[in-house]
Amino acid sequence: MTPPARPRLLPWSSPEGKPCYLLSEGDGPVTRQADAVERAQLASGEILLRHARALLRDTPPTAPELRFLACCLTDALDDSLRINRSRGDRLGCGHPEPVEGEPSWPVDAFPAGDS
């Protein structure tokens, strides 16, 4: 069996926090598990987004509610970006790597509000 042209970034990390990759193609058990985890992560993100919209629409949320929501949305976005990177890598799409210690977008992309 010939190894695939590009390894698949899996939707989980090693116990040391390092990325895990799959060097196989096809429909093996690890591929099916990765697909199931990605589906669950995306579905959770959609549910969380609906909850966030409802929370922000209905009543003014408290500071702890907003903090919890921001933490959950951050985790969901991290999952979605990892899935995006995995799929993009397999399609041969490049993605820019930020330099350590530098922001991944211009600092002035989000101007400070008037306080």
Short mmCIF file of N, CA, C and O in Angstrom, two decimals:
data_model
loop_
_atom_site.label_atom_id
_atom_site.label_comp_id
_atom_site.label_asym_id
_atom_site.label_seq_id
_atom_site.Cartn_x
_atom_site.Cartn_y
_atom_site.Cartn_z
N MET A 1 0.85 -1.18 0.00
CA MET A 1 0.00 0.00 0.00
C MET A 1 0.89 1.24 0.00
O MET A 1 1.82 1.36 0.77
N THR A 2 0.57 2.17 -0.87
CA THR A 2 1.33 3.41 -0.98
C THR A 2 0.80 4.42 0.02
O THR A 2 -0.41 4.60 0.14
N PRO A 3 1.68 5.09 0.79
CA PRO A 3 1.19 6.08 1.74
C PRO A 3 0.54 7.25 1.01
O PRO A 3 0.88 7.54 -0.13
N PRO A 4 -0.39 7.92 1.66
CA PRO A 4 -1.07 9.05 1.02
C PRO A 4 -0.10 10.20 0.78
O PRO A 4 0.95 10.29 1.42
N ALA A 5 -0.47 11.05 -0.16
CA ALA A 5 0.37 12.20 -0.48
C ALA A 5 0.47 13.15 0.71
O ALA A 5 1.50 13.76 0.94
N ARG A 6 -0.59 13.27 1.48
CA ARG A 6 -0.61 14.20 2.60
C ARG A 6 -1.20 13.51 3.83
O ARG A 6 -2.24 12.88 3.75
N PRO A 7 -0.55 13.66 4.99
CA PRO A 7 -1.12 13.09 6.21
C PRO A 7 -2.35 13.87 6.65
O PRO A 7 -2.49 15.06 6.35
N ARG A 8 -3.22 13.21 7.35
CA ARG A 8 -4.45 13.84 7.86
C ARG A 8 -4.22 14.30 9.29
O ARG A 8 -3.85 13.51 10.16
N LEU A 9 -4.45 15.58 9.54
CA LEU A 9 -4.43 16.10 10.90
C LEU A 9 -5.68 15.61 11.61
O LEU A 9 -6.80 15.85 11.16
N LEU A 10 -5.50 14.89 12.70
CA LEU A 10 -6.64 14.33 13.42
C LEU A 10 -7.24 15.35 14.37
O LEU A 10 -6.55 16.28 14.80
N PRO A 11 -8.52 15.20 14.72
CA PRO A 11 -9.19 16.19 15.57
C PRO A 11 -8.89 16.01 17.07
O PRO A 11 -9.69 16.41 17.90
N TRP A 12 -7.77 15.41 17.40
CA TRP A 12 -7.35 15.29 18.79
C TRP A 12 -5.84 15.42 18.84
O TRP A 12 -5.16 15.32 17.83
N SER A 13 -5.33 15.66 20.04
CA SER A 13 -3.90 15.81 20.25
C SER A 13 -3.37 14.66 21.09
O SER A 13 -4.14 13.94 21.73
N SER A 14 -2.06 14.53 21.11
CA SER A 14 -1.42 13.51 21.95
C SER A 14 -1.53 13.93 23.41
O SER A 14 -1.86 15.09 23.70
N PRO A 15 -1.24 13.04 24.35
CA PRO A 15 -1.26 13.43 25.77
C PRO A 15 -0.31 14.59 26.07
O PRO A 15 -0.53 15.34 27.01
N GLU A 16 0.72 14.77 25.23
CA GLU A 16 1.65 15.88 25.42
C GLU A 16 1.17 17.16 24.75
O GLU A 16 1.84 18.18 24.78
N GLY A 17 0.00 17.11 24.10
CA GLY A 17 -0.56 18.28 23.44
C GLY A 17 -0.07 18.48 22.01
O GLY A 17 -0.33 19.51 21.41
N LYS A 18 0.62 17.50 21.46
CA LYS A 18 1.13 17.61 20.10
C LYS A 18 0.08 17.11 19.11
O LYS A 18 -0.73 16.26 19.43
N PRO A 19 0.12 17.65 17.87
CA PRO A 19 -0.85 17.21 16.87
C PRO A 19 -0.65 15.74 16.52
O PRO A 19 0.46 15.22 16.55
N CYS A 20 -1.75 15.07 16.19
CA CYS A 20 -1.72 13.67 15.75
C CYS A 20 -2.09 13.64 14.28
O CYS A 20 -2.99 14.36 13.84
N TYR A 21 -1.42 12.80 13.53
CA TYR A 21 -1.65 12.65 12.10
C TYR A 21 -1.92 11.20 11.76
O TYR A 21 -1.41 10.29 12.41
N LEU A 22 -2.69 11.02 10.71
CA LEU A 22 -2.99 9.69 10.19
C LEU A 22 -2.32 9.55 8.84
O LEU A 22 -2.51 10.38 7.95
N LEU A 23 -1.52 8.49 8.68
CA LEU A 23 -0.81 8.25 7.42
C LEU A 23 -1.47 7.11 6.67
O LEU A 23 -0.83 6.14 6.30
N SER A 24 -2.76 7.22 6.45
CA SER A 24 -3.50 6.18 5.77
C SER A 24 -4.64 6.82 4.99
O SER A 24 -5.11 7.89 5.32
N GLU A 25 -5.05 6.14 3.96
CA GLU A 25 -6.23 6.57 3.21
C GLU A 25 -7.27 5.49 3.32
O GLU A 25 -6.99 4.36 3.70
N GLY A 26 -8.47 5.82 2.97
CA GLY A 26 -9.50 4.80 2.96
C GLY A 26 -10.47 4.94 4.11
O GLY A 26 -10.67 6.02 4.65
N ASP A 27 -11.03 3.80 4.50
CA ASP A 27 -12.13 3.80 5.46
C ASP A 27 -11.79 2.91 6.65
O ASP A 27 -12.58 2.07 7.05
N GLY A 28 -10.61 3.11 7.22
CA GLY A 28 -10.22 2.32 8.37
C GLY A 28 -10.86 2.83 9.65
O GLY A 28 -11.54 3.85 9.67
N PRO A 29 -10.64 2.12 10.76
CA PRO A 29 -11.28 2.50 12.02
C PRO A 29 -10.84 3.87 12.54
O PRO A 29 -11.66 4.60 13.09
N VAL A 30 -9.58 4.26 12.34
CA VAL A 30 -9.15 5.58 12.82
C VAL A 30 -9.77 6.67 11.97
O VAL A 30 -10.21 7.71 12.48
N THR A 31 -9.86 6.44 10.66
CA THR A 31 -10.51 7.40 9.77
C THR A 31 -11.97 7.59 10.17
O THR A 31 -12.46 8.73 10.26
N ARG A 32 -12.68 6.49 10.41
CA ARG A 32 -14.09 6.59 10.81
C ARG A 32 -14.24 7.30 12.15
O ARG A 32 -15.15 8.12 12.32
N GLN A 33 -13.34 7.03 13.09
CA GLN A 33 -13.41 7.70 14.39
C GLN A 33 -13.14 9.20 14.23
O GLN A 33 -13.83 10.03 14.83
N ALA A 34 -12.15 9.56 13.42
CA ALA A 34 -11.85 10.97 13.19
C ALA A 34 -13.04 11.68 12.53
O ALA A 34 -13.39 12.80 12.90
N ASP A 35 -13.66 11.02 11.55
CA ASP A 35 -14.84 11.60 10.90
C ASP A 35 -15.96 11.83 11.91
O ASP A 35 -16.62 12.87 11.91
N ALA A 36 -16.18 10.86 12.80
CA ALA A 36 -17.24 10.98 13.80
C ALA A 36 -16.94 12.11 14.79
O ALA A 36 -17.84 12.88 15.14
N VAL A 37 -15.68 12.23 15.20
CA VAL A 37 -15.31 13.31 16.12
C VAL A 37 -15.51 14.67 15.45
O VAL A 37 -16.05 15.60 16.05
N GLU A 38 -15.09 14.79 14.19
CA GLU A 38 -15.27 16.06 13.46
C GLU A 38 -16.74 16.41 13.32
O GLU A 38 -17.14 17.56 13.51
N ARG A 39 -17.58 15.41 12.99
CA ARG A 39 -19.03 15.67 12.89
C ARG A 39 -19.58 16.16 14.22
O ARG A 39 -20.36 17.11 14.27
N ALA A 40 -19.17 15.52 15.31
CA ALA A 40 -19.65 15.91 16.64
C ALA A 40 -19.17 17.32 17.00
O ALA A 40 -19.93 18.12 17.56
N GLN A 41 -17.93 17.64 16.67
CA GLN A 41 -17.41 18.97 16.98
C GLN A 41 -18.16 20.05 16.20
O GLN A 41 -18.52 21.09 16.75
N LEU A 42 -18.40 19.80 14.92
CA LEU A 42 -19.13 20.79 14.11
C LEU A 42 -20.58 20.93 14.57
O LEU A 42 -21.12 22.04 14.63
N ALA A 43 -21.21 19.82 14.91
CA ALA A 43 -22.60 19.88 15.41
C ALA A 43 -22.65 20.63 16.74
O ALA A 43 -23.56 21.46 16.95
N SER A 44 -21.69 20.40 17.62
CA SER A 44 -21.65 21.12 18.89
C SER A 44 -21.47 22.62 18.65
O SER A 44 -22.08 23.45 19.34
N GLY A 45 -20.63 22.96 17.69
CA GLY A 45 -20.42 24.36 17.35
C GLY A 45 -21.69 25.03 16.86
O GLY A 45 -21.98 26.18 17.21
N GLU A 46 -22.46 24.32 16.04
CA GLU A 46 -23.73 24.87 15.54
C GLU A 46 -24.72 25.08 16.68
O GLU A 46 -25.41 26.11 16.74
N ILE A 47 -24.81 24.12 17.58
CA ILE A 47 -25.71 24.25 18.73
C ILE A 47 -25.28 25.43 19.60
O ILE A 47 -26.10 26.24 20.05
N LEU A 48 -23.99 25.53 19.84
CA LEU A 48 -23.46 26.63 20.66
C LEU A 48 -23.72 27.98 20.01
O LEU A 48 -24.10 28.94 20.69
N LEU A 49 -23.58 28.07 18.71
CA LEU A 49 -23.85 29.32 18.01
C LEU A 49 -25.32 29.73 18.15
O LEU A 49 -25.63 30.90 18.39
N ARG A 50 -26.23 28.78 18.02
CA ARG A 50 -27.65 29.09 18.21
C ARG A 50 -27.91 29.57 19.64
O ARG A 50 -28.65 30.52 19.87
N HIS A 51 -27.27 28.91 20.61
CA HIS A 51 -27.42 29.31 22.01
C HIS A 51 -26.87 30.72 22.21
O HIS A 51 -27.50 31.55 22.89
N ALA A 52 -25.72 31.03 21.63
CA ALA A 52 -25.12 32.36 21.77
C ALA A 52 -26.03 33.43 21.19
O ALA A 52 -26.24 34.48 21.81
N ARG A 53 -26.58 33.15 20.01
CA ARG A 53 -27.47 34.14 19.40
C ARG A 53 -28.71 34.38 20.26
O ARG A 53 -29.14 35.52 20.44
N ALA A 54 -29.27 33.32 20.82
CA ALA A 54 -30.44 33.45 21.69
C ALA A 54 -30.08 34.22 22.96
O ALA A 54 -30.84 35.09 23.40
N LEU A 55 -28.95 33.90 23.55
CA LEU A 55 -28.53 34.58 24.78
C LEU A 55 -28.34 36.07 24.55
O LEU A 55 -28.77 36.90 25.36
N LEU A 56 -27.74 36.43 23.43
CA LEU A 56 -27.47 37.83 23.14
C LEU A 56 -28.72 38.57 22.67
O LEU A 56 -28.79 39.79 22.79
N ARG A 57 -29.69 37.85 22.16
CA ARG A 57 -30.91 38.47 21.64
C ARG A 57 -31.95 38.70 22.73
O ARG A 57 -32.59 39.75 22.78
N ASP A 58 -32.12 37.74 23.62
CA ASP A 58 -33.25 37.76 24.54
C ASP A 58 -33.08 38.73 25.71
O ASP A 58 -33.81 39.70 25.82
N THR A 59 -32.18 38.47 26.60
CA THR A 59 -32.00 39.33 27.77
C THR A 59 -30.54 39.72 27.87
O THR A 59 -29.66 38.99 27.40
N PRO A 60 -30.26 40.84 28.49
CA PRO A 60 -28.85 41.20 28.64
C PRO A 60 -28.13 40.14 29.50
O PRO A 60 -28.51 39.90 30.64
N PRO A 61 -27.10 39.51 28.95
CA PRO A 61 -26.39 38.48 29.71
C PRO A 61 -25.52 39.10 30.80
O PRO A 61 -25.08 40.25 30.69
N THR A 62 -25.26 38.33 31.83
CA THR A 62 -24.37 38.79 32.90
C THR A 62 -22.92 38.61 32.45
O THR A 62 -22.64 37.89 31.49
N ALA A 63 -22.02 39.23 33.16
CA ALA A 63 -20.59 39.11 32.83
C ALA A 63 -20.13 37.65 32.91
O ALA A 63 -19.41 37.18 32.01
N PRO A 64 -20.50 36.90 33.96
CA PRO A 64 -20.09 35.48 33.98
C PRO A 64 -20.66 34.68 32.81
O PRO A 64 -19.99 33.80 32.27
N GLU A 65 -21.91 34.98 32.41
CA GLU A 65 -22.48 34.28 31.26
C GLU A 65 -21.70 34.58 29.99
O GLU A 65 -21.42 33.68 29.19
N LEU A 66 -21.34 35.85 29.81
CA LEU A 66 -20.57 36.23 28.62
C LEU A 66 -19.19 35.59 28.62
O LEU A 66 -18.71 35.13 27.59
N ARG A 67 -18.56 35.53 29.78
CA ARG A 67 -17.23 34.91 29.87
C ARG A 67 -17.33 33.42 29.53
O ARG A 67 -16.51 32.90 28.76
N PHE A 68 -18.31 32.74 30.10
CA PHE A 68 -18.48 31.32 29.81
C PHE A 68 -18.76 31.10 28.33
O PHE A 68 -18.19 30.21 27.69
N LEU A 69 -19.64 31.93 27.76
CA LEU A 69 -19.96 31.83 26.35
C LEU A 69 -18.72 32.07 25.49
O LEU A 69 -18.46 31.32 24.54
N ALA A 70 -17.93 33.07 25.84
CA ALA A 70 -16.70 33.35 25.08
C ALA A 70 -15.74 32.18 25.14
O ALA A 70 -15.12 31.82 24.12
N CYS A 71 -15.60 31.55 26.29
CA CYS A 71 -14.73 30.38 26.42
C CYS A 71 -15.23 29.22 25.56
O CYS A 71 -14.44 28.57 24.85
N CYS A 72 -16.52 28.97 25.60
CA CYS A 72 -17.10 27.88 24.79
C CYS A 72 -16.97 28.17 23.30
O CYS A 72 -16.62 27.27 22.51
N LEU A 73 -17.24 29.41 22.89
CA LEU A 73 -17.11 29.78 21.48
C LEU A 73 -15.66 29.69 21.02
O LEU A 73 -15.39 29.28 19.88
N THR A 74 -14.73 30.05 21.89
CA THR A 74 -13.31 29.95 21.55
C THR A 74 -12.93 28.49 21.31
O THR A 74 -12.23 28.18 20.33
N ASP A 75 -13.38 27.60 22.17
CA ASP A 75 -13.10 26.17 21.98
C ASP A 75 -13.71 25.66 20.68
O ASP A 75 -13.08 24.90 19.94
N ALA A 76 -14.95 26.07 20.39
CA ALA A 76 -15.62 25.61 19.17
C ALA A 76 -14.91 26.15 17.93
O ALA A 76 -14.76 25.44 16.93
N LEU A 77 -14.46 27.40 17.99
CA LEU A 77 -13.74 27.97 16.86
C LEU A 77 -12.41 27.25 16.66
O LEU A 77 -12.01 26.95 15.53
N ASP A 78 -11.73 26.93 17.75
CA ASP A 78 -10.48 26.18 17.67
C ASP A 78 -10.71 24.83 16.98
O ASP A 78 -9.94 24.43 16.10
N ASP A 79 -11.78 24.13 17.38
CA ASP A 79 -12.11 22.84 16.74
C ASP A 79 -12.38 23.03 15.25
O ASP A 79 -11.89 22.26 14.41
N SER A 80 -13.17 24.05 14.90
CA SER A 80 -13.52 24.28 13.50
C SER A 80 -12.29 24.62 12.66
O SER A 80 -12.16 24.15 11.53
N LEU A 81 -11.41 25.44 13.22
CA LEU A 81 -10.19 25.79 12.48
C LEU A 81 -9.27 24.58 12.30
O LEU A 81 -8.62 24.44 11.26
N ARG A 82 -9.23 23.70 13.28
CA ARG A 82 -8.43 22.48 13.16
C ARG A 82 -8.99 21.59 12.04
O ARG A 82 -8.24 21.04 11.23
N ILE A 83 -10.32 21.46 12.00
CA ILE A 83 -10.95 20.68 10.94
C ILE A 83 -10.68 21.33 9.58
O ILE A 83 -10.34 20.65 8.61
N ASN A 84 -10.79 22.65 9.53
CA ASN A 84 -10.52 23.38 8.30
C ASN A 84 -9.08 23.15 7.84
O ASN A 84 -8.83 22.88 6.66
N ARG A 85 -8.13 23.22 8.77
CA ARG A 85 -6.72 23.00 8.43
C ARG A 85 -6.53 21.57 7.92
O ARG A 85 -5.83 21.35 6.93
N SER A 86 -7.13 20.61 8.60
CA SER A 86 -6.99 19.21 8.19
C SER A 86 -7.51 19.00 6.78
O SER A 86 -6.84 18.37 5.94
N ARG A 87 -8.68 19.52 6.52
CA ARG A 87 -9.26 19.33 5.18
C ARG A 87 -8.51 20.11 4.13
O ARG A 87 -8.29 19.62 3.01
N GLY A 88 -8.07 21.32 4.47
CA GLY A 88 -7.28 22.11 3.53
C GLY A 88 -5.96 21.46 3.20
O GLY A 88 -5.53 21.44 2.05
N ASP A 89 -5.30 20.88 4.22
CA ASP A 89 -4.05 20.19 3.98
C ASP A 89 -4.24 19.03 3.01
O ASP A 89 -3.43 18.80 2.11
N ARG A 90 -5.33 18.28 3.19
CA ARG A 90 -5.58 17.13 2.32
C ARG A 90 -5.92 17.55 0.90
O ARG A 90 -5.73 16.79 -0.04
N LEU A 91 -6.43 18.78 0.74
CA LEU A 91 -6.75 19.29 -0.59
C LEU A 91 -5.56 20.00 -1.23
O LEU A 91 -5.63 20.44 -2.37
N GLY A 92 -4.49 20.15 -0.46
CA GLY A 92 -3.31 20.83 -0.99
C GLY A 92 -3.37 22.34 -0.86
O GLY A 92 -2.59 23.04 -1.50
N CYS A 93 -4.27 22.85 -0.05
CA CYS A 93 -4.37 24.30 0.18
C CYS A 93 -3.37 24.69 1.26
O CYS A 93 -3.34 24.08 2.33
N GLY A 94 -2.57 25.67 0.99
CA GLY A 94 -1.63 26.14 2.00
C GLY A 94 -2.34 27.04 3.00
O GLY A 94 -3.42 27.56 2.75
N HIS A 95 -1.73 27.20 4.14
CA HIS A 95 -2.24 28.12 5.15
C HIS A 95 -1.05 28.79 5.79
O HIS A 95 -0.03 28.16 6.07
N PRO A 96 -1.13 30.10 6.02
CA PRO A 96 0.01 30.80 6.60
C PRO A 96 0.21 30.39 8.06
O PRO A 96 -0.75 30.19 8.80
N GLU A 97 1.45 30.23 8.44
CA GLU A 97 1.79 29.91 9.82
C GLU A 97 2.26 31.19 10.49
O GLU A 97 3.22 31.82 10.03
N PRO A 98 1.61 31.62 11.58
CA PRO A 98 2.09 32.81 12.27
C PRO A 98 3.45 32.54 12.93
O PRO A 98 3.72 31.42 13.36
N VAL A 99 4.28 33.55 12.96
CA VAL A 99 5.57 33.44 13.62
C VAL A 99 5.32 33.48 15.12
O VAL A 99 4.48 34.23 15.62
N GLU A 100 6.05 32.65 15.87
CA GLU A 100 5.89 32.57 17.32
C GLU A 100 6.01 33.96 17.94
O GLU A 100 6.93 34.70 17.67
N GLY A 101 5.02 34.31 18.76
CA GLY A 101 5.04 35.58 19.46
C GLY A 101 4.43 36.73 18.68
O GLY A 101 4.30 37.84 19.19
N GLU A 102 4.09 36.51 17.43
CA GLU A 102 3.48 37.56 16.61
C GLU A 102 2.01 37.25 16.39
O GLU A 102 1.62 36.09 16.29
N PRO A 103 1.17 38.30 16.33
CA PRO A 103 -0.26 38.04 16.07
C PRO A 103 -0.45 37.47 14.67
O PRO A 103 0.35 37.73 13.77
N SER A 104 -1.49 36.67 14.50
CA SER A 104 -1.74 36.06 13.20
C SER A 104 -2.51 36.99 12.26
O SER A 104 -2.80 36.64 11.14
N TRP A 105 -2.85 38.18 12.74
CA TRP A 105 -3.48 39.21 11.91
C TRP A 105 -2.93 40.54 12.37
O TRP A 105 -2.36 40.65 13.46
N PRO A 106 -3.07 41.60 11.55
CA PRO A 106 -2.54 42.90 11.94
C PRO A 106 -3.14 43.37 13.28
O PRO A 106 -4.33 43.19 13.53
N VAL A 107 -2.30 43.95 14.11
CA VAL A 107 -2.74 44.43 15.42
C VAL A 107 -3.87 45.44 15.28
O VAL A 107 -4.78 45.48 16.10
N ASP A 108 -3.83 46.24 14.23
CA ASP A 108 -4.86 47.28 14.06
C ASP A 108 -6.12 46.75 13.38
O ASP A 108 -7.02 47.51 13.06
N ALA A 109 -6.24 45.42 13.20
CA ALA A 109 -7.43 44.85 12.57
C ALA A 109 -8.66 45.04 13.45
O ALA A 109 -9.77 45.10 12.96
N PHE A 110 -8.44 45.13 14.76
CA PHE A 110 -9.53 45.33 15.70
C PHE A 110 -9.24 46.58 16.51
O PHE A 110 -8.64 46.52 17.58
N PRO A 111 -9.67 47.75 16.00
CA PRO A 111 -9.37 48.99 16.72
C PRO A 111 -10.04 48.99 18.09
O PRO A 111 -11.13 48.47 18.27
N ALA A 112 -9.34 49.60 19.04
CA ALA A 112 -9.87 49.71 20.39
C ALA A 112 -11.08 50.62 20.38
O ALA A 112 -11.11 51.64 19.69
N GLY A 113 -12.10 50.25 21.14
CA GLY A 113 -13.31 51.07 21.25
C GLY A 113 -13.08 52.24 22.17
O GLY A 113 -12.13 52.29 22.93
N ASP A 114 -13.96 53.20 22.08
CA ASP A 114 -13.88 54.36 22.96
C ASP A 114 -14.37 53.97 24.34
O ASP A 114 -15.50 53.52 24.49
N SER A 115 -13.52 54.10 25.33
CA SER A 115 -13.91 53.73 26.68
C SER A 115 -14.04 54.97 27.53
O SER A 115 -13.34 55.88 27.44
#
